[in-house]
Amino acid sequence: MLDQIQALGRYGLTRLGAVGRSGMLLAHVLVARPQPLKMFPLLLKQIYFVGVLSLVIILVSGMFIGMVLGLQGYTILVDYGSEQAVGQMVALSLVRELAPVVAALLFAGRAGSALTAEIGLMKATEQLSSLEMIGVDPYRQIIAPRFWAGFICMPILSAIFAIVGVWGGALVSVDWLGIYEGSFWANMQHSVDFYEDILNGLIKAVAFGFVVTWIAVFQGYDCVPTSEGISQATTRTVVYASLWVLGLDFILTALMFGDL
Amino acid sequence: MDMFDDIIINIRKLNFSRGDRAIFRGLDIRIPRGKVTAIMGPSGTGKTTLLKLIGGQLLPDSGRIELDGANIPTLSRRDLFEVRARLGMLFQSGALFTDMSVFENVAFPLRVHTDLPEDMIRDIVLMKLQAVGLRGARELMPSELSGGMARRVALARAIALDPHLVMYDEPFTGQDPIAMGVLVNLIRRLNQALGHTSIIVSHDIKETLGIADYVYLVSDGSVIAHGTPKELAQVESEQVRQFMQGLPDGPVPFHYPAGEYRAELMKGV
């Protein structure tokens, strides 16, 4: 019994330590004296790795999710004779929920895991130490550009996801199932509000981008510098980031749409 | 002793521990300027840790590490980064930046710490690469280099800013005989030509003793012997002799502590 309490205490302390270290890392990244001229090329490179290389998976997934939404929406709505509302349903579910959430989950799997593995490998091969010894702050050179790249790319990816999804929905319901094009788009235009839906969706995407990238860079920076440690850290990034995204989504949804 | 009239590093009463395990207990080491000093000892005695302490990457529990009079552990982060610009370190793995070419790796410290025009950076990089014999490999990526070449590139990077002090972490480990000979020569030659101080951490006895001016033997957290390579060969202590001659058994036992051998075999499962 005493052993179990001890183990619990130790577990709690380790966790608390990790939370503290991740907070320090974030503080370093946020307050690091910005050097725009030096940072910009690094940032651009990371935006390419984190954002542009995630485009394919985002485009394909967005397309399919939109198509499925159109198909499912049609089969349900047609029973009530209101299949014209498919456009509205597809757009609202994408913009409010699916685009930020699914894009963030995919982002965690594609870009987050890559960030963790890359930084972890840099740590294991002493590249981070060697930066420090050259007199360059790894927070500034390695962590900050990756963090900001994720933070910038995530909302854009989410927006692209939503746009492609809507297009996929239209493809299925208008071109294939034959819903009247005018009512499909008009219903959508009528019901989607810029502040209520699009802006809230973007806020979610920004929050998810922040959390996912933070977890990814921290897990990489804090990992045990062995091959085993890197693989564990990569797994942790995907698991923690996914859980945080889903949990945070509920909280944000409750705040935005729950009339609390 | 005249060698110690001018010392660059003075480590006094250094204590450092990891968790419950004491790595250094009252370590005293003085590094003479302009010489090649070797710090030797069995694996796990914290030789690499010592270099990290000198570089300020780790903080000691107590004691002083003075580099040109400045106590490293008490420096601010900014001062520390300034001091480090005057240090060169060759990591065991080379630690080249994998996303940069050989040229960019060597140019990196110059780009960060100086505002030199591009053609001057190019000249300096080519000179450093020429010194390690890899001018022709400047367009290669680190993944295309052999282990020995990677270490030579890392050496060129370490001396890019003409540091006062170059620290070598196990420079000979895992090298084939040719690469090893090349590195031994390079370290000695560069030390003479550039006039910097070298610290070599190693357990390759023959190679290290061949180029060291002074040797510290570290075991169990403190210095057990020190002197010129010649002096060290005369030391009578059994611990020193076991290490210097590479004897498998002695004060450092061959067997990990275990129960009685015969009894354990007879006991069965």
Short mmCIF file of C-alpha atoms in Angstrom, two decimals:
data_model
loop_
_atom_site.label_atom_id
_atom_site.label_comp_id
_atom_site.label_asym_id
_atom_site.label_seq_id
_atom_site.Cartn_x
_atom_site.Cartn_y
_atom_site.Cartn_z
CA MET A 1 0.00 0.00 0.00
CA LEU A 2 2.73 2.41 1.07
CA ASP A 3 4.69 1.43 -2.04
CA GLN A 4 1.77 2.33 -4.25
CA ILE A 5 1.36 5.71 -2.62
CA GLN A 6 5.08 6.29 -3.06
CA ALA A 7 4.90 5.29 -6.72
CA LEU A 8 1.94 7.60 -7.22
CA GLY A 9 3.81 10.44 -5.57
CA ARG A 10 6.88 9.84 -7.71
CA TYR A 11 4.75 9.69 -10.85
CA GLY A 12 3.07 12.95 -9.85
CA LEU A 13 6.40 14.66 -9.24
CA THR A 14 7.83 13.51 -12.58
CA ARG A 15 4.76 14.79 -14.37
CA LEU A 16 4.90 18.07 -12.51
CA GLY A 17 8.56 18.41 -13.43
CA ALA A 18 7.73 17.87 -17.10
CA VAL A 19 4.97 20.50 -16.93
CA GLY A 20 7.44 22.92 -15.39
CA ARG A 21 10.07 22.26 -18.04
CA SER A 22 7.55 22.63 -20.86
CA GLY A 23 6.50 25.97 -19.38
CA MET A 24 10.14 27.09 -19.30
CA LEU A 25 10.57 26.07 -22.92
CA LEU A 26 7.50 28.05 -23.93
CA ALA A 27 8.71 31.07 -21.97
CA HIS A 28 12.09 30.87 -23.70
CA VAL A 29 10.44 30.68 -27.10
CA LEU A 30 8.00 33.52 -26.45
CA VAL A 31 10.38 35.96 -24.80
CA ALA A 32 13.51 35.06 -26.79
CA ARG A 33 14.75 38.38 -28.12
CA PRO A 34 13.50 38.13 -31.68
CA GLN A 35 16.05 38.65 -34.44
CA PRO A 36 13.73 38.91 -37.45
CA LEU A 37 16.51 38.98 -40.02
CA LYS A 38 18.14 35.81 -38.75
CA MET A 39 14.88 34.12 -37.85
CA PHE A 40 13.10 34.69 -41.15
CA PRO A 41 14.99 32.23 -43.38
CA LEU A 42 14.79 29.58 -40.65
CA LEU A 43 11.08 30.22 -40.24
CA LEU A 44 10.50 29.99 -43.97
CA LYS A 45 12.27 26.66 -44.13
CA GLN A 46 10.21 25.29 -41.26
CA ILE A 47 6.97 26.57 -42.77
CA TYR A 48 7.89 24.50 -45.79
CA PHE A 49 8.60 21.38 -43.72
CA VAL A 50 5.71 21.75 -41.32
CA GLY A 51 3.08 23.30 -43.55
CA VAL A 52 3.72 22.68 -47.22
CA LEU A 53 4.67 19.04 -46.73
CA SER A 54 1.45 18.49 -44.73
CA LEU A 55 -0.63 19.84 -47.62
CA VAL A 56 -1.18 16.55 -49.43
CA ILE A 57 -2.60 14.71 -46.44
CA ILE A 58 -4.77 17.73 -45.57
CA LEU A 59 -6.10 18.07 -49.14
CA VAL A 60 -6.90 14.39 -49.55
CA SER A 61 -8.48 14.01 -46.11
CA GLY A 62 -10.49 17.21 -46.46
CA MET A 63 -11.79 16.07 -49.80
CA PHE A 64 -12.91 12.68 -48.53
CA ILE A 65 -14.45 14.00 -45.33
CA GLY A 66 -16.44 16.56 -47.36
CA MET A 67 -17.61 13.85 -49.74
CA VAL A 68 -18.68 11.56 -46.90
CA LEU A 69 -20.51 14.42 -45.20
CA GLY A 70 -22.37 15.18 -48.43
CA LEU A 71 -23.35 11.56 -48.89
CA GLN A 72 -24.41 10.96 -45.30
CA GLY A 73 -26.24 14.28 -45.09
CA TYR A 74 -28.15 13.55 -48.26
CA THR A 75 -29.32 10.06 -47.21
CA ILE A 76 -30.66 11.40 -43.91
CA LEU A 77 -32.10 14.69 -45.14
CA VAL A 78 -33.80 13.22 -48.19
CA ASP A 79 -36.19 11.31 -45.87
CA TYR A 80 -37.51 14.65 -44.66
CA GLY A 81 -37.50 16.16 -48.11
CA SER A 82 -34.95 18.76 -47.10
CA GLU A 83 -31.94 17.60 -49.06
CA GLN A 84 -31.36 21.21 -50.11
CA ALA A 85 -29.93 21.77 -46.65
CA VAL A 86 -26.98 19.51 -47.35
CA GLY A 87 -24.81 22.48 -48.25
CA GLN A 88 -25.54 24.15 -44.96
CA MET A 89 -24.85 20.96 -43.02
CA VAL A 90 -21.56 20.24 -44.77
CA ALA A 91 -20.29 23.78 -44.36
CA LEU A 92 -21.27 24.19 -40.72
CA SER A 93 -19.88 20.88 -39.54
CA LEU A 94 -16.65 21.48 -41.43
CA VAL A 95 -16.07 25.08 -40.45
CA ARG A 96 -17.08 24.72 -36.82
CA GLU A 97 -15.71 21.32 -35.92
CA LEU A 98 -14.25 18.93 -38.43
CA ALA A 99 -11.79 21.18 -40.19
CA PRO A 100 -9.93 22.39 -37.09
CA VAL A 101 -10.16 19.09 -35.21
CA VAL A 102 -9.33 16.63 -37.99
CA ALA A 103 -6.70 18.93 -39.46
CA ALA A 104 -5.10 19.22 -36.02
CA LEU A 105 -5.13 15.43 -35.52
CA LEU A 106 -3.56 14.90 -38.94
CA PHE A 107 -1.12 17.72 -38.23
CA ALA A 108 -0.09 16.04 -34.97
CA GLY A 109 0.49 12.78 -36.80
CA ARG A 110 2.27 14.23 -39.80
CA ALA A 111 4.13 17.33 -38.63
CA GLY A 112 4.15 16.92 -34.84
CA SER A 113 5.75 13.50 -34.88
CA ALA A 114 8.30 14.68 -37.44
CA LEU A 115 9.21 17.68 -35.29
CA THR A 116 9.67 15.52 -32.20
CA ALA A 117 11.76 12.94 -34.02
CA GLU A 118 13.91 15.60 -35.68
CA ILE A 119 14.63 17.54 -32.50
CA GLY A 120 15.15 14.30 -30.56
CA LEU A 121 17.64 13.09 -33.12
CA MET A 122 19.45 16.42 -32.98
CA LYS A 123 19.70 15.95 -29.23
CA ALA A 124 20.91 12.36 -29.53
CA THR A 125 23.58 13.26 -32.09
CA GLU A 126 24.78 16.15 -29.89
CA GLN A 127 23.76 18.76 -32.47
CA LEU A 128 21.93 20.75 -29.80
CA SER A 129 24.95 20.60 -27.48
CA SER A 130 27.21 21.61 -30.29
CA LEU A 131 25.00 24.61 -31.08
CA GLU A 132 25.28 25.66 -27.45
CA MET A 133 29.04 25.26 -27.55
CA ILE A 134 29.28 27.34 -30.73
CA GLY A 135 27.49 29.98 -28.72
CA VAL A 136 24.09 29.77 -30.37
CA ASP A 137 20.96 29.40 -28.29
CA PRO A 138 19.13 26.25 -29.50
CA TYR A 139 15.86 27.77 -28.34
CA ARG A 140 16.35 30.55 -30.84
CA GLN A 141 17.90 28.54 -33.65
CA ILE A 142 15.92 25.28 -33.47
CA ILE A 143 12.89 25.52 -31.20
CA ALA A 144 11.45 28.97 -31.89
CA PRO A 145 11.30 28.75 -35.73
CA ARG A 146 9.63 25.33 -35.52
CA PHE A 147 7.16 26.51 -32.93
CA TRP A 148 6.15 29.62 -34.86
CA ALA A 149 5.96 27.66 -38.11
CA GLY A 150 3.45 25.25 -36.58
CA PHE A 151 1.53 28.11 -35.03
CA ILE A 152 1.26 29.91 -38.38
CA CYS A 153 0.57 26.85 -40.55
CA MET A 154 -2.13 25.16 -38.54
CA PRO A 155 -4.93 27.77 -39.10
CA ILE A 156 -4.06 27.93 -42.79
CA LEU A 157 -4.17 24.15 -43.11
CA SER A 158 -7.48 24.11 -41.27
CA ALA A 159 -8.92 26.71 -43.65
CA ILE A 160 -7.70 24.73 -46.65
CA PHE A 161 -9.24 21.60 -45.16
CA ALA A 162 -12.62 23.35 -44.83
CA ILE A 163 -12.52 24.76 -48.37
CA VAL A 164 -11.59 21.46 -49.97
CA GLY A 165 -14.19 19.69 -47.80
CA VAL A 166 -16.96 22.01 -48.95
CA TRP A 167 -15.89 21.43 -52.52
CA GLY A 168 -15.93 17.64 -51.96
CA GLY A 169 -19.41 17.93 -50.45
CA ALA A 170 -20.60 19.86 -53.48
CA LEU A 171 -19.06 17.32 -55.80
CA VAL A 172 -21.06 14.50 -54.25
CA SER A 173 -24.37 16.19 -53.54
CA VAL A 174 -24.64 18.50 -56.57
CA ASP A 175 -22.75 16.73 -59.35
CA TRP A 176 -23.49 13.17 -58.35
CA LEU A 177 -26.75 13.13 -56.35
CA GLY A 178 -28.27 15.99 -58.32
CA ILE A 179 -29.27 18.50 -55.67
CA TYR A 180 -30.11 21.85 -57.22
CA GLU A 181 -26.90 23.85 -57.26
CA GLY A 182 -28.51 27.17 -56.46
CA SER A 183 -30.12 26.01 -53.23
CA PHE A 184 -27.00 24.13 -52.16
CA TRP A 185 -24.85 27.26 -52.24
CA ALA A 186 -27.56 29.70 -51.22
CA ASN A 187 -28.45 27.73 -48.10
CA MET A 188 -24.80 27.56 -47.19
CA GLN A 189 -24.28 31.27 -47.75
CA HIS A 190 -27.35 32.11 -45.75
CA SER A 191 -26.52 30.02 -42.70
CA VAL A 192 -22.76 30.37 -42.27
CA ASP A 193 -21.96 33.43 -40.22
CA PHE A 194 -18.52 34.98 -40.41
CA TYR A 195 -18.05 35.71 -36.72
CA GLU A 196 -20.09 32.90 -35.24
CA ASP A 197 -18.73 30.11 -37.44
CA ILE A 198 -15.67 30.99 -39.47
CA LEU A 199 -13.91 33.09 -36.86
CA ASN A 200 -14.64 30.60 -34.07
CA GLY A 201 -13.33 27.79 -36.24
CA LEU A 202 -10.16 29.76 -36.88
CA ILE A 203 -9.73 30.48 -33.19
CA LYS A 204 -9.95 26.74 -32.56
CA ALA A 205 -7.35 26.06 -35.23
CA VAL A 206 -5.01 28.65 -33.71
CA ALA A 207 -5.41 27.08 -30.26
CA PHE A 208 -4.81 23.59 -31.60
CA GLY A 209 -1.78 24.70 -33.59
CA PHE A 210 -0.33 26.25 -30.44
CA VAL A 211 -0.90 23.14 -28.31
CA VAL A 212 0.18 20.55 -30.88
CA THR A 213 3.41 22.36 -31.79
CA TRP A 214 4.22 23.09 -28.18
CA ILE A 215 3.84 19.42 -27.25
CA ALA A 216 5.84 18.32 -30.29
CA VAL A 217 8.85 20.59 -29.74
CA PHE A 218 8.86 19.98 -26.01
CA GLN A 219 8.75 16.20 -26.34
CA GLY A 220 11.63 16.35 -28.80
CA TYR A 221 13.70 18.70 -26.66
CA ASP A 222 13.01 16.80 -23.45
CA CYS A 223 13.39 13.25 -24.76
CA VAL A 224 15.88 10.70 -23.53
CA PRO A 225 18.58 10.97 -26.22
CA THR A 226 18.58 7.33 -27.32
CA SER A 227 16.78 5.59 -30.17
CA GLU A 228 14.31 4.15 -27.66
CA GLY A 229 13.75 7.53 -26.04
CA ILE A 230 13.07 9.20 -29.39
CA SER A 231 10.51 6.59 -30.41
CA GLN A 232 8.74 6.93 -27.07
CA ALA A 233 8.75 10.71 -27.33
CA THR A 234 7.30 10.54 -30.85
CA THR A 235 4.49 8.28 -29.65
CA ARG A 236 3.84 10.61 -26.72
CA THR A 237 3.59 13.59 -29.05
CA VAL A 238 0.86 11.97 -31.15
CA VAL A 239 -1.07 10.64 -28.13
CA TYR A 240 -0.87 13.76 -25.96
CA ALA A 241 -1.48 16.13 -28.85
CA SER A 242 -4.54 14.19 -30.03
CA LEU A 243 -6.03 14.01 -26.55
CA TRP A 244 -5.37 17.70 -25.93
CA VAL A 245 -6.98 18.63 -29.24
CA LEU A 246 -10.12 16.64 -28.50
CA GLY A 247 -10.39 17.84 -24.90
CA LEU A 248 -9.69 21.44 -25.82
CA ASP A 249 -12.24 21.21 -28.62
CA PHE A 250 -14.97 20.34 -26.15
CA ILE A 251 -14.03 23.22 -23.88
CA LEU A 252 -13.83 25.73 -26.73
CA THR A 253 -17.10 24.49 -28.22
CA ALA A 254 -18.82 24.84 -24.86
CA LEU A 255 -17.49 28.39 -24.52
CA MET A 256 -18.37 29.42 -28.09
CA PHE A 257 -21.68 27.71 -28.74
CA GLY A 258 -22.85 26.49 -25.32
CA ASP A 259 -24.37 29.83 -24.21
CA LEU A 260 -22.64 29.42 -20.88
CA MET B 1 57.05 24.03 -12.85
CA ASP B 2 57.30 26.46 -15.73
CA MET B 3 54.45 24.91 -17.72
CA PHE B 4 52.03 26.07 -15.05
CA ASP B 5 53.17 29.69 -14.92
CA ASP B 6 50.42 30.50 -17.39
CA ILE B 7 47.25 28.51 -16.90
CA ILE B 8 44.08 28.95 -18.93
CA ILE B 9 41.75 26.78 -16.87
CA ASN B 10 41.81 26.34 -13.14
CA ILE B 11 39.36 23.85 -11.66
CA ARG B 12 39.26 23.85 -7.89
CA LYS B 13 37.42 21.59 -5.45
CA LEU B 14 34.84 20.64 -8.04
CA ASN B 15 31.92 18.56 -6.83
CA PHE B 16 29.29 17.22 -9.17
CA SER B 17 26.75 14.45 -8.81
CA ARG B 18 24.02 12.89 -10.90
CA GLY B 19 21.12 11.83 -8.73
CA ASP B 20 22.71 10.00 -5.78
CA ARG B 21 25.89 9.17 -7.67
CA ALA B 22 28.87 11.43 -7.07
CA ILE B 23 30.76 11.94 -10.34
CA PHE B 24 33.42 14.35 -9.07
CA ARG B 25 34.58 14.75 -5.48
CA GLY B 26 36.91 17.66 -4.91
CA LEU B 27 38.44 17.56 -8.39
CA ASP B 28 41.48 19.83 -8.92
CA ILE B 29 42.81 20.33 -12.43
CA ARG B 30 44.95 23.06 -13.98
CA ILE B 31 45.33 23.33 -17.73
CA PRO B 32 48.49 25.09 -18.99
CA ARG B 33 48.02 27.55 -21.85
CA GLY B 34 49.16 26.58 -25.33
CA LYS B 35 49.74 22.93 -24.46
CA VAL B 36 47.98 19.66 -25.18
CA THR B 37 46.55 18.36 -21.95
CA ALA B 38 44.97 14.91 -21.78
CA ILE B 39 42.36 13.87 -19.27
CA MET B 40 42.23 10.11 -19.15
CA GLY B 41 40.42 7.49 -17.17
CA PRO B 42 38.17 4.46 -17.45
CA SER B 43 34.74 4.78 -19.06
CA GLY B 44 32.10 6.24 -16.80
CA THR B 45 34.45 8.48 -14.83
CA GLY B 46 32.72 11.55 -16.17
CA LYS B 47 35.34 12.77 -18.62
CA THR B 48 32.74 14.07 -21.07
CA THR B 49 30.85 15.55 -18.12
CA LEU B 50 33.98 17.50 -17.25
CA LEU B 51 34.08 19.07 -20.72
CA LYS B 52 30.40 19.98 -20.40
CA LEU B 53 31.14 21.60 -17.04
CA ILE B 54 33.96 23.63 -18.59
CA GLY B 55 31.63 24.66 -21.42
CA GLY B 56 28.97 25.66 -18.90
CA GLN B 57 26.42 23.18 -20.21
CA LEU B 58 26.19 21.63 -16.75
CA LEU B 59 26.37 23.35 -13.37
CA PRO B 60 28.54 21.89 -10.60
CA ASP B 61 27.23 21.34 -7.09
CA SER B 62 30.15 23.35 -5.74
CA GLY B 63 33.66 24.43 -6.66
CA ARG B 64 35.15 26.83 -9.17
CA ILE B 65 35.87 26.44 -12.88
CA GLU B 66 37.92 29.44 -13.93
CA LEU B 67 38.55 30.15 -17.57
CA ASP B 68 40.96 33.07 -17.90
CA GLY B 69 39.89 34.12 -14.43
CA ALA B 70 36.13 34.08 -15.10
CA ASN B 71 34.19 31.59 -13.00
CA ILE B 72 32.10 29.72 -15.58
CA PRO B 73 29.23 28.49 -13.33
CA THR B 74 28.38 32.02 -12.17
CA LEU B 75 28.28 33.64 -15.63
CA SER B 76 24.99 34.94 -16.99
CA ARG B 77 23.51 33.20 -20.00
CA ARG B 78 24.62 36.01 -22.29
CA ASP B 79 28.20 36.11 -20.95
CA LEU B 80 28.36 32.34 -21.22
CA PHE B 81 27.43 32.43 -24.89
CA GLU B 82 30.13 35.04 -25.43
CA VAL B 83 32.73 32.88 -23.70
CA ARG B 84 31.69 29.88 -25.75
CA ALA B 85 32.39 31.74 -28.96
CA ARG B 86 36.04 31.56 -27.91
CA LEU B 87 35.88 27.82 -27.25
CA GLY B 88 35.92 25.05 -29.81
CA MET B 89 34.61 21.64 -29.03
CA LEU B 90 34.88 18.46 -31.03
CA PHE B 91 32.07 16.13 -30.04
CA GLN B 92 32.46 12.38 -29.96
CA SER B 93 29.95 11.91 -32.77
CA GLY B 94 31.16 14.93 -34.70
CA ALA B 95 27.71 16.46 -34.23
CA LEU B 96 27.63 18.02 -37.69
CA PHE B 97 24.36 19.72 -38.58
CA THR B 98 22.73 17.12 -40.77
CA ASP B 99 20.74 19.60 -42.84
CA MET B 100 23.78 21.60 -43.93
CA SER B 101 26.59 20.79 -46.36
CA VAL B 102 30.20 20.46 -45.18
CA PHE B 103 30.85 24.03 -46.31
CA GLU B 104 27.82 25.44 -44.48
CA ASN B 105 28.72 23.50 -41.33
CA VAL B 106 32.14 25.12 -41.16
CA ALA B 107 30.75 28.51 -42.18
CA PHE B 108 28.05 28.37 -39.50
CA PRO B 109 30.05 29.77 -36.54
CA LEU B 110 31.41 32.52 -38.80
CA ARG B 111 27.96 33.51 -39.98
CA VAL B 112 26.61 33.59 -36.44
CA HIS B 113 29.41 35.43 -34.72
CA THR B 114 30.86 37.70 -37.39
CA ASP B 115 29.61 40.13 -40.03
CA LEU B 116 32.27 39.13 -42.55
CA PRO B 117 31.42 39.49 -46.23
CA GLU B 118 30.56 36.29 -48.07
CA ASP B 119 33.82 36.02 -50.05
CA MET B 120 35.85 36.30 -46.87
CA ILE B 121 33.77 33.62 -45.17
CA ARG B 122 34.38 31.45 -48.21
CA ASP B 123 38.15 31.97 -47.96
CA ILE B 124 38.24 31.17 -44.24
CA VAL B 125 36.12 28.05 -44.69
CA LEU B 126 38.32 26.82 -47.52
CA MET B 127 41.42 27.43 -45.41
CA LYS B 128 40.01 25.48 -42.49
CA LEU B 129 38.92 22.65 -44.77
CA GLN B 130 42.33 22.66 -46.42
CA ALA B 131 43.91 22.27 -42.97
CA VAL B 132 41.93 19.06 -42.38
CA GLY B 133 42.40 17.90 -45.98
CA LEU B 134 38.75 18.07 -47.01
CA ARG B 135 38.58 21.14 -49.23
CA GLY B 136 37.38 18.91 -52.05
CA ALA B 137 34.52 17.54 -49.95
CA ARG B 138 32.88 20.88 -49.30
CA GLU B 139 29.73 20.18 -51.30
CA LEU B 140 29.03 16.84 -49.59
CA MET B 141 26.33 16.38 -46.97
CA PRO B 142 27.25 14.90 -43.56
CA SER B 143 25.44 11.66 -44.42
CA GLU B 144 27.88 11.13 -47.30
CA LEU B 145 30.98 11.28 -45.09
CA SER B 146 32.82 8.44 -43.38
CA GLY B 147 33.20 8.61 -39.61
CA GLY B 148 36.77 9.87 -39.82
CA MET B 149 35.90 12.51 -42.39
CA ALA B 150 32.94 13.69 -40.33
CA ARG B 151 35.22 14.17 -37.37
CA ARG B 152 37.69 16.16 -39.46
CA VAL B 153 34.91 18.41 -40.72
CA ALA B 154 33.78 18.88 -37.13
CA LEU B 155 37.36 19.78 -36.27
CA ALA B 156 37.42 22.38 -39.05
CA ARG B 157 34.18 23.79 -37.65
CA ALA B 158 35.58 23.81 -34.11
CA ILE B 159 38.57 25.93 -35.19
CA ALA B 160 36.61 28.17 -37.58
CA LEU B 161 36.67 31.12 -35.18
CA ASP B 162 40.30 30.55 -34.10
CA PRO B 163 39.34 29.65 -30.53
CA HIS B 164 41.71 29.99 -27.57
CA LEU B 165 40.81 26.55 -26.36
CA VAL B 166 39.76 23.42 -28.24
CA MET B 167 38.24 20.50 -26.36
CA TYR B 168 38.26 17.05 -27.91
CA ASP B 169 35.76 14.51 -26.62
CA GLU B 170 37.06 10.99 -27.34
CA PRO B 171 38.48 12.00 -30.74
CA PHE B 172 39.89 8.54 -31.54
CA THR B 173 36.99 6.30 -30.57
CA GLY B 174 35.72 4.07 -33.35
CA GLN B 175 38.27 5.23 -35.95
CA ASP B 176 40.18 2.95 -38.26
CA PRO B 177 44.00 3.06 -37.91
CA ILE B 178 44.48 5.43 -40.85
CA ALA B 179 41.83 7.89 -39.71
CA MET B 180 43.22 7.64 -36.19
CA GLY B 181 46.74 8.49 -37.37
CA VAL B 182 45.39 11.41 -39.37
CA LEU B 183 43.51 12.78 -36.37
CA VAL B 184 46.45 12.39 -34.00
CA ASN B 185 48.66 14.31 -36.39
CA LEU B 186 46.04 16.97 -37.00
CA ILE B 187 45.46 17.68 -33.34
CA ARG B 188 49.18 18.03 -32.69
CA ARG B 189 49.85 20.08 -35.81
CA LEU B 190 46.93 22.43 -35.31
CA ASN B 191 47.93 22.99 -31.72
CA GLN B 192 51.40 24.03 -32.81
CA ALA B 193 50.34 26.02 -35.84
CA LEU B 194 47.45 27.93 -34.28
CA GLY B 195 48.86 28.21 -30.78
CA HIS B 196 45.64 27.36 -28.98
CA THR B 197 45.25 25.19 -25.91
CA SER B 198 43.97 21.65 -26.41
CA ILE B 199 42.19 19.40 -23.95
CA ILE B 200 41.79 15.80 -25.01
CA VAL B 201 39.46 13.51 -23.15
CA SER B 202 40.20 9.94 -24.11
CA HIS B 203 40.93 6.42 -23.06
CA ASP B 204 43.06 5.57 -26.07
CA ILE B 205 46.33 5.46 -24.19
CA LYS B 206 48.91 5.11 -26.93
CA GLU B 207 47.55 7.80 -29.24
CA THR B 208 46.84 10.27 -26.47
CA LEU B 209 50.17 9.88 -24.69
CA GLY B 210 51.89 10.35 -28.05
CA ILE B 211 50.69 13.93 -28.39
CA ALA B 212 49.96 15.10 -24.83
CA ASP B 213 52.25 17.49 -22.99
CA TYR B 214 50.58 16.78 -19.67
CA VAL B 215 48.22 14.07 -18.49
CA TYR B 216 45.62 13.86 -15.74
CA LEU B 217 44.38 10.42 -14.77
CA VAL B 218 40.90 10.60 -13.30
CA SER B 219 39.15 7.77 -11.50
CA ASP B 220 36.36 7.64 -8.92
CA GLY B 221 35.73 11.35 -9.03
CA SER B 222 39.22 12.68 -8.43
CA VAL B 223 42.69 12.87 -9.96
CA ILE B 224 44.67 9.75 -9.09
CA ALA B 225 47.84 10.74 -10.92
CA HIS B 226 49.15 13.54 -13.10
CA GLY B 227 52.35 14.43 -14.86
CA THR B 228 54.04 14.38 -18.22
CA PRO B 229 53.60 11.11 -20.14
CA LYS B 230 57.13 10.14 -19.10
CA GLU B 231 56.47 10.81 -15.43
CA LEU B 232 53.24 8.86 -15.57
CA ALA B 233 54.97 5.79 -16.93
CA GLN B 234 57.08 5.73 -13.75
CA VAL B 235 54.19 5.85 -11.29
CA GLU B 236 54.13 2.79 -9.05
CA SER B 237 50.46 2.84 -8.02
CA GLU B 238 48.66 -0.33 -9.02
CA GLN B 239 45.54 1.58 -10.11
CA VAL B 240 47.58 3.73 -12.48
CA ARG B 241 49.49 0.77 -13.87
CA GLN B 242 46.34 -1.23 -14.55
CA PHE B 243 44.98 1.59 -16.69
CA MET B 244 48.22 2.55 -18.42
CA GLN B 245 49.01 -1.02 -19.36
CA GLY B 246 45.45 -2.09 -20.04
CA LEU B 247 45.40 -5.03 -17.61
CA PRO B 248 41.99 -6.74 -17.46
CA ASP B 249 42.01 -7.31 -13.69
CA GLY B 250 43.34 -5.25 -10.82
CA PRO B 251 41.95 -2.51 -8.58
CA VAL B 252 39.23 -2.17 -11.21
CA PRO B 253 37.88 -5.73 -11.08
CA PHE B 254 37.08 -7.78 -14.18
CA HIS B 255 33.98 -9.31 -12.53
CA TYR B 256 30.90 -7.35 -11.71
CA PRO B 257 30.16 -8.07 -8.02
CA ALA B 258 28.46 -11.50 -7.82
CA GLY B 259 27.89 -14.41 -5.46
CA GLU B 260 30.25 -17.37 -5.21
CA TYR B 261 30.63 -18.94 -8.68
CA ARG B 262 30.57 -22.64 -7.75
CA ALA B 263 27.68 -22.24 -5.32
CA GLU B 264 25.63 -20.46 -7.96
CA LEU B 265 26.24 -23.21 -10.54
CA MET B 266 25.35 -25.98 -8.09
CA LYS B 267 22.16 -24.30 -6.94
CA GLY B 268 20.29 -25.00 -10.17
CA VAL B 269 17.20 -23.05 -11.12
#
